[in-house]
Short mmCIF file of C-alpha atoms in Angstrom, two decimals:
data_model
loop_
_atom_site.label_atom_id
_atom_site.label_comp_id
_atom_site.label_asym_id
_atom_site.label_seq_id
_atom_site.Cartn_x
_atom_site.Cartn_y
_atom_site.Cartn_z
CA UNK J 29 66.32 54.03 116.19
CA UNK J 30 65.59 56.17 119.24
CA UNK J 31 63.62 54.44 121.98
CA UNK J 32 60.44 55.87 123.46
CA UNK J 33 62.30 56.39 126.72
CA UNK J 34 64.96 58.50 124.97
CA UNK J 35 62.27 60.55 123.21
CA UNK J 36 60.49 61.22 126.52
CA UNK J 37 63.79 62.18 128.11
CA UNK J 38 64.57 64.71 125.34
CA UNK J 39 61.10 66.23 125.62
CA UNK J 40 61.47 66.58 129.39
CA UNK J 41 64.90 68.20 128.93
CA UNK J 42 63.34 70.77 126.59
CA UNK J 43 60.55 71.40 129.09
CA UNK J 44 63.04 71.91 131.93
CA UNK J 45 65.06 74.31 129.77
CA UNK J 46 61.96 76.34 129.00
CA UNK J 47 61.11 76.47 132.69
CA UNK J 48 64.76 77.41 133.44
CA UNK J 49 65.27 74.53 135.84
CA UNK J 50 68.83 73.33 136.45
CA UNK J 51 69.97 70.28 134.46
CA UNK J 52 71.26 68.61 137.63
CA UNK J 53 67.77 68.71 139.10
CA UNK J 54 66.38 67.08 135.97
CA UNK J 55 68.95 64.26 136.10
CA UNK J 56 68.05 63.53 139.72
CA UNK J 57 64.34 63.53 138.95
CA UNK J 58 64.85 61.32 135.87
CA UNK J 59 66.83 58.74 137.86
CA UNK J 60 64.16 58.73 140.58
CA UNK J 61 61.30 58.33 138.08
CA UNK J 62 63.12 55.54 136.20
CA UNK J 63 63.85 53.68 139.44
CA UNK J 64 60.28 53.99 140.71
CA UNK J 65 58.90 52.84 137.35
CA UNK J 66 61.21 49.82 137.33
CA UNK J 67 60.41 48.81 140.92
CA UNK J 68 56.67 49.31 140.39
CA UNK J 69 56.67 47.24 137.21
CA UNK J 70 58.67 44.40 138.76
CA UNK J 71 56.45 44.40 141.87
CA UNK J 72 53.33 44.17 139.70
CA UNK J 73 54.88 41.32 137.70
CA UNK J 74 55.80 39.45 140.88
CA UNK J 75 52.24 39.90 142.22
CA UNK J 76 50.86 38.29 139.06
CA UNK J 77 53.35 35.40 139.39
CA UNK J 78 52.36 34.76 143.02
CA UNK J 79 48.65 34.81 142.14
CA UNK J 80 49.21 32.57 139.12
CA UNK J 81 51.27 30.10 141.15
CA UNK J 82 48.61 29.85 143.83
CA UNK J 83 45.80 29.39 141.32
CA UNK J 84 47.67 26.84 139.19
CA UNK J 85 48.81 24.95 142.29
CA UNK J 86 45.23 24.90 143.57
CA UNK J 87 44.02 23.59 140.21
CA UNK J 88 46.60 20.81 140.23
CA UNK J 89 45.50 19.79 143.75
CA UNK J 90 41.78 20.23 142.94
CA UNK J 91 41.38 23.19 145.29
CA UNK J 92 39.95 26.69 144.79
CA UNK J 93 42.93 28.78 145.88
CA UNK J 94 42.68 32.51 146.72
CA UNK J 95 39.10 33.75 146.25
CA UNK J 96 38.18 36.30 148.92
CA UNK J 97 40.72 39.12 148.39
CA UNK J 98 39.27 40.76 145.29
CA UNK J 99 37.77 39.02 142.25
CA UNK J 100 39.31 35.54 141.92
CA UNK J 101 41.64 36.47 144.79
CA UNK J 102 43.71 38.70 142.51
CA UNK J 103 44.61 41.16 145.31
CA UNK J 104 45.80 38.43 147.69
CA UNK J 105 49.45 39.28 146.93
CA UNK J 106 48.83 42.92 147.87
CA UNK J 107 47.21 41.88 151.15
CA UNK J 108 50.12 39.57 151.97
CA UNK J 109 52.61 42.35 151.18
CA UNK J 110 50.85 44.74 153.56
CA UNK J 111 50.79 42.02 156.22
CA UNK J 112 54.57 41.54 155.93
CA UNK J 113 55.13 45.31 156.14
CA UNK J 114 53.21 45.45 159.41
CA UNK J 115 54.97 42.48 161.01
CA UNK J 116 57.79 42.89 163.51
CA UNK J 117 61.33 42.75 162.14
CA UNK J 118 63.17 40.27 164.38
CA UNK J 119 66.98 40.02 164.36
CA UNK J 120 68.70 36.97 165.95
CA UNK J 121 70.37 37.97 169.21
CA UNK J 122 73.65 36.20 168.38
CA UNK J 123 73.61 36.96 164.67
CA UNK J 124 75.40 39.73 162.78
CA UNK J 125 72.77 42.48 162.65
CA UNK J 126 74.45 44.49 159.87
CA UNK J 127 75.01 41.54 157.54
CA UNK J 128 71.57 40.18 158.43
CA UNK J 129 70.06 43.45 157.20
CA UNK J 130 71.97 43.86 153.95
CA UNK J 131 71.73 40.18 152.90
CA UNK J 132 68.27 40.41 151.26
CA UNK J 133 69.18 43.75 149.66
CA UNK J 134 72.33 42.26 148.10
CA UNK J 135 70.22 39.40 146.72
CA UNK J 136 67.49 41.63 145.24
CA UNK J 137 69.53 44.53 143.81
CA UNK J 138 71.32 42.53 141.04
CA UNK J 139 67.99 41.12 139.90
CA UNK J 140 66.51 44.61 139.56
CA UNK J 141 69.61 45.79 137.67
CA UNK J 142 69.19 42.96 135.15
CA UNK J 143 65.86 44.49 134.04
CA UNK J 144 67.73 47.48 132.59
CA UNK J 145 68.71 45.51 129.46
CA UNK J 146 65.38 43.73 128.91
CA UNK J 147 63.53 45.05 125.82
CA UNK J 148 59.75 44.76 126.09
CA UNK J 149 59.46 46.17 122.57
CA UNK J 150 61.84 47.43 119.89
CA UNK J 151 61.73 50.94 121.33
CA UNK J 152 61.04 50.16 125.02
CA UNK J 153 64.27 49.30 126.84
CA UNK J 154 65.95 51.24 129.63
CA UNK J 155 69.52 50.56 128.47
CA UNK J 156 70.40 48.89 125.16
CA UNK J 157 73.94 47.82 126.06
CA UNK J 158 76.24 46.26 123.46
CA UNK J 159 76.89 43.39 125.91
CA UNK J 160 73.34 43.17 127.26
CA UNK J 161 73.02 39.39 127.67
CA UNK J 162 76.40 38.99 129.36
CA UNK J 163 75.67 41.91 131.66
CA UNK J 164 72.67 39.90 132.88
CA UNK J 165 74.81 36.79 133.41
CA UNK J 166 77.44 38.83 135.27
CA UNK J 167 74.98 40.70 137.47
CA UNK J 168 72.82 37.67 138.30
CA UNK J 169 75.88 35.78 139.55
CA UNK J 170 76.13 38.28 142.44
CA UNK J 171 72.69 37.42 143.86
CA UNK J 172 73.75 34.14 145.59
CA UNK J 173 76.32 36.17 147.52
CA UNK J 174 73.42 37.90 149.27
CA UNK J 175 71.89 34.54 150.14
CA UNK J 176 75.22 33.34 151.53
CA UNK J 177 75.52 36.54 153.60
CA UNK J 178 71.97 36.08 154.89
CA UNK J 179 72.63 32.47 155.88
CA UNK J 180 75.92 33.30 157.61
CA UNK J 181 74.54 36.31 159.50
CA UNK J 182 71.57 34.34 160.88
CA UNK J 183 73.81 32.25 163.17
CA UNK J 184 71.70 29.23 162.31
CA UNK J 185 73.07 25.99 160.90
CA UNK J 186 70.07 25.48 158.63
CA UNK J 187 70.33 29.02 157.26
CA UNK J 188 74.06 28.66 156.66
CA UNK J 189 73.63 25.33 154.89
CA UNK J 190 70.99 26.93 152.69
CA UNK J 191 73.37 29.76 151.79
CA UNK J 192 76.15 27.30 150.94
CA UNK J 193 73.79 25.30 148.75
CA UNK J 194 72.71 28.47 146.94
CA UNK J 195 76.32 29.40 146.20
CA UNK J 196 77.22 25.90 144.96
CA UNK J 197 74.09 25.73 142.83
CA UNK J 198 74.73 29.12 141.25
CA UNK J 199 78.33 28.27 140.36
CA UNK J 200 77.28 24.93 138.86
CA UNK J 201 74.63 26.35 136.53
CA UNK J 202 76.08 29.77 135.70
CA UNK J 203 78.53 28.29 133.18
CA UNK J 204 75.99 26.28 131.12
CA UNK J 205 73.74 29.34 131.16
CA UNK J 206 76.52 31.55 129.78
CA UNK J 207 77.43 28.97 127.10
CA UNK J 208 73.80 28.75 125.94
CA UNK J 209 73.58 32.54 125.79
CA UNK J 210 76.80 32.57 123.76
CA UNK J 211 75.29 30.17 121.21
CA UNK J 212 72.17 32.31 120.82
CA UNK J 213 74.31 35.45 120.51
CA UNK J 214 76.48 33.84 117.82
CA UNK J 215 73.39 33.00 115.77
CA UNK J 216 72.34 36.64 116.04
CA UNK J 217 75.83 38.16 115.55
CA UNK J 218 75.32 40.42 118.56
CA UNK J 219 75.31 40.51 122.36
CA UNK J 220 72.64 43.23 122.45
CA UNK J 221 69.25 42.00 123.61
CA UNK J 222 67.49 44.21 121.05
CA UNK J 223 69.65 42.95 118.17
CA UNK J 224 69.08 39.31 119.18
CA UNK J 225 65.31 39.77 118.87
CA UNK J 226 65.67 41.66 115.57
CA UNK J 227 67.81 38.85 114.14
CA UNK J 228 65.10 36.32 115.00
CA UNK J 229 62.25 38.43 113.60
CA UNK J 230 63.86 38.68 110.13
CA UNK J 231 62.62 35.22 109.15
CA UNK J 232 59.34 35.15 111.03
CA UNK J 233 58.18 32.40 113.36
CA UNK J 234 60.62 29.80 111.99
CA UNK J 235 63.54 32.18 112.55
CA UNK J 236 63.29 31.95 116.33
CA UNK J 237 66.27 30.45 118.11
CA UNK J 238 63.89 27.87 119.57
CA UNK J 239 64.08 26.06 116.20
CA UNK J 240 67.68 26.95 115.36
CA UNK J 241 69.02 26.11 118.84
CA UNK J 242 66.71 23.42 120.32
CA UNK J 243 69.45 21.79 122.41
CA UNK J 244 70.58 25.16 123.73
CA UNK J 245 66.98 26.06 124.57
CA UNK J 246 66.48 22.90 126.66
CA UNK J 247 69.80 23.41 128.48
CA UNK J 248 68.97 27.09 129.06
CA UNK J 249 65.52 26.19 130.38
CA UNK J 250 66.90 23.69 132.92
CA UNK J 251 69.72 26.03 133.97
CA UNK J 252 67.24 28.88 134.46
CA UNK J 253 65.10 26.76 136.78
CA UNK J 254 68.20 25.86 138.79
CA UNK J 255 69.37 29.49 138.92
CA UNK J 256 65.95 30.56 140.20
CA UNK J 257 65.99 27.72 142.76
CA UNK J 258 62.68 26.36 141.56
CA UNK J 259 61.55 22.80 142.11
CA UNK J 260 63.02 20.28 141.48
CA UNK J 261 66.10 22.43 142.24
CA UNK J 262 64.98 24.25 145.42
CA UNK J 263 67.71 22.73 147.60
CA UNK J 264 68.76 26.05 149.26
CA UNK J 265 65.32 26.32 150.92
CA UNK J 266 64.19 22.71 151.12
CA UNK J 267 61.51 22.73 153.83
CA UNK J 268 61.85 19.05 154.74
CA UNK J 269 65.62 19.34 155.23
CA UNK J 270 66.47 22.95 156.19
CA UNK J 271 63.19 24.34 157.62
CA UNK J 272 63.27 27.31 155.19
CA UNK J 273 66.96 27.49 154.31
CA UNK J 274 68.52 30.94 154.37
CA UNK J 275 65.07 32.47 155.10
CA UNK J 276 64.58 30.59 158.37
CA UNK J 277 65.36 33.51 160.70
CA UNK J 278 63.78 36.24 158.57
CA UNK J 279 60.41 37.86 159.17
CA UNK J 280 58.51 40.97 158.16
CA UNK J 281 59.77 43.16 155.37
CA UNK J 282 63.12 41.35 155.07
CA UNK J 283 61.39 38.05 154.44
CA UNK J 284 59.16 39.81 151.93
CA UNK J 285 62.23 41.24 150.19
CA UNK J 286 63.74 37.76 149.84
CA UNK J 287 60.43 36.47 148.50
CA UNK J 288 60.21 39.30 145.95
CA UNK J 289 63.82 38.68 144.92
CA UNK J 290 63.16 35.00 144.23
CA UNK J 291 60.08 35.64 142.08
CA UNK J 292 61.55 38.67 140.29
CA UNK J 293 64.52 36.48 139.36
CA UNK J 294 62.08 33.95 137.87
CA UNK J 295 60.41 36.74 135.88
CA UNK J 296 63.77 38.04 134.63
CA UNK J 297 64.85 34.54 133.58
CA UNK J 298 61.58 33.97 131.73
CA UNK J 299 62.01 37.30 129.93
CA UNK J 300 65.53 36.33 128.86
CA UNK J 301 64.26 32.97 127.60
CA UNK J 302 61.70 34.92 125.57
CA UNK J 303 64.33 37.30 124.21
CA UNK J 304 66.96 34.69 123.44
CA UNK J 305 64.82 31.86 122.04
CA UNK J 306 61.18 32.89 121.54
CA UNK J 307 61.56 36.00 119.41
CA UNK J 308 60.88 38.61 122.09
CA UNK J 309 58.19 41.04 120.95
CA UNK J 310 57.95 39.34 117.53
CA UNK J 311 54.42 37.92 117.22
CA UNK J 312 53.81 34.65 115.34
CA UNK J 313 50.51 36.16 114.09
CA UNK J 314 51.18 38.30 110.96
CA UNK J 315 48.45 40.87 111.76
CA UNK J 316 49.89 41.74 115.17
CA UNK J 317 53.44 41.60 113.83
CA UNK J 318 52.70 44.31 111.24
CA UNK J 319 50.51 46.39 113.53
CA UNK J 320 51.97 49.87 113.88
CA UNK J 321 54.54 49.26 111.10
CA UNK J 322 52.31 49.21 107.99
CA UNK J 323 51.69 52.72 106.65
CA UNK J 324 48.06 51.86 105.86
CA UNK J 325 47.37 51.41 109.57
CA UNK J 326 49.05 54.71 110.42
CA UNK J 327 47.15 56.65 107.75
CA UNK J 328 43.74 55.36 108.72
CA UNK J 329 44.19 55.09 112.46
CA UNK J 330 46.22 58.18 113.21
CA UNK J 331 48.42 58.49 116.28
CA UNK J 332 46.62 55.77 118.22
CA UNK J 333 48.67 53.08 116.47
CA UNK J 334 51.87 54.75 117.68
CA UNK J 335 50.83 53.53 121.11
CA UNK J 336 49.09 50.35 119.98
CA UNK J 337 52.15 48.95 118.18
CA UNK J 338 54.44 48.99 121.26
CA UNK J 339 51.48 47.86 123.36
CA UNK J 340 51.12 44.74 121.24
CA UNK J 341 54.87 44.14 121.56
CA UNK J 342 54.73 44.38 125.35
CA UNK J 343 51.74 42.02 125.53
CA UNK J 344 53.48 39.54 123.22
CA UNK J 345 56.68 39.59 125.29
CA UNK J 346 54.86 39.16 128.59
CA UNK J 347 52.60 36.41 127.20
CA UNK J 348 55.60 34.32 126.16
CA UNK J 349 57.30 34.98 129.50
CA UNK J 350 54.29 33.93 131.56
CA UNK J 351 53.97 30.80 129.44
CA UNK J 352 57.48 29.88 130.62
CA UNK J 353 56.46 30.67 134.20
CA UNK J 354 53.33 28.51 133.82
CA UNK J 355 55.50 25.59 132.70
CA UNK J 356 57.83 26.10 135.68
CA UNK J 357 54.84 26.06 138.05
CA UNK J 358 53.60 22.79 136.56
CA UNK J 359 57.13 21.40 136.87
CA UNK J 360 57.01 22.17 140.59
CA UNK J 361 54.08 19.77 141.06
CA UNK J 362 55.34 17.15 138.61
CA UNK J 363 58.96 16.35 139.47
CA UNK J 364 60.38 15.39 142.89
CA UNK J 365 63.26 17.31 144.43
CA UNK J 366 66.70 16.02 143.48
CA UNK J 367 69.53 15.32 145.92
CA UNK J 368 72.52 17.64 146.19
CA UNK J 369 74.85 15.20 144.43
CA UNK J 370 72.31 14.73 141.63
CA UNK J 371 71.99 18.49 141.25
CA UNK J 372 75.74 19.00 140.90
CA UNK J 373 76.12 15.98 138.60
CA UNK J 374 73.41 17.34 136.32
CA UNK J 375 75.16 20.70 136.10
CA UNK J 376 78.78 19.59 135.69
CA UNK J 377 78.48 16.17 133.99
CA UNK J 378 75.51 16.73 131.67
CA UNK J 379 74.52 20.35 131.08
CA UNK J 380 78.07 21.68 130.82
CA UNK J 381 79.15 19.14 128.14
CA UNK J 382 75.84 19.59 126.30
CA UNK J 383 76.12 23.39 126.31
CA UNK J 384 79.78 23.18 125.21
CA UNK J 385 78.90 20.70 122.48
CA UNK J 386 76.15 23.02 121.30
CA UNK J 387 78.47 26.05 121.25
CA UNK J 388 81.28 24.48 119.20
CA UNK J 389 79.25 23.58 116.07
CA UNK J 390 77.42 26.90 116.30
CA UNK J 391 80.71 28.82 116.35
CA UNK J 392 82.10 26.66 113.51
CA UNK J 393 79.00 27.29 111.40
CA UNK J 394 79.24 31.04 111.96
CA UNK J 395 82.93 31.00 110.95
CA UNK J 396 82.02 29.16 107.75
CA UNK J 397 79.40 31.78 106.95
CA UNK J 398 81.92 34.58 107.50
CA UNK J 399 84.59 32.90 105.37
#
């Protein structure tokens, strides 16, 4: 099935041919438009996360939170972004200026690339790769390298310790994350993110991997929080121990880039939890699930349902993702920060055996089905 993005691309190619514009020019314009759309969408998603985190945190502490910048303080993230853009960009005098500059970019770029394989609906995905879930695991493992570079280039012991902690934490939780993804992929007989959601939607709400892989879901949830460096696993930037970790020497737009990278990684992880375990765009409500697919809706409603169907899918996907984010925000104000040794013990001594033990029976069951 052709995606909406592919259909739009073909229509634009035909338009460029009619206007006698070179194909090379179209490819450049298409790449630019796709990149801008991706960055704009991620930035909007991060703004919502920041606003939601401030409001939920204020509610937990019986405060009001942002209220002056727009209705309910919803434009506070935009105001803060403009403030960071206008601030001076300071580089440590004894630090490595070149590495100090590229560190945040190296941390953010892999996160943005991971959005290429995320399907927001059956026909809305930038790149439906055959190894979509493992491409995310592979690309996201590069992000801590940027944090390590940023910590090293700052010429600050707290920044360097934060970078080392980020690298150790990523290595510890990358393996359980990959094993949990493997279990979900085996249940779906595919590594494609689109196929994984389709396999879950065949049997409705009870066909979600949340019910078929409950142990894998819990391990994936904990590993995702650790990968995103969220409390209680925010050791790389523990304020009480390392000032601000690898971000200590950063200011202005570079600090903002690191901040966006952290929250966009949380959004990507929540989307992959939704895709792998919560059925993606598949709605648990039958009416919304069949919307845009039943011929009776198409006959009576016309072309409007061609837009409404994918719209419902996008809303369903984002609703599940922000539910995961809401839980992670509550976790921040519920659990205390763990020590470094406890963090590594949890990853290597508990989550790794649990994820391995979950993968083996899953693989055995799939082999029995094939035989």
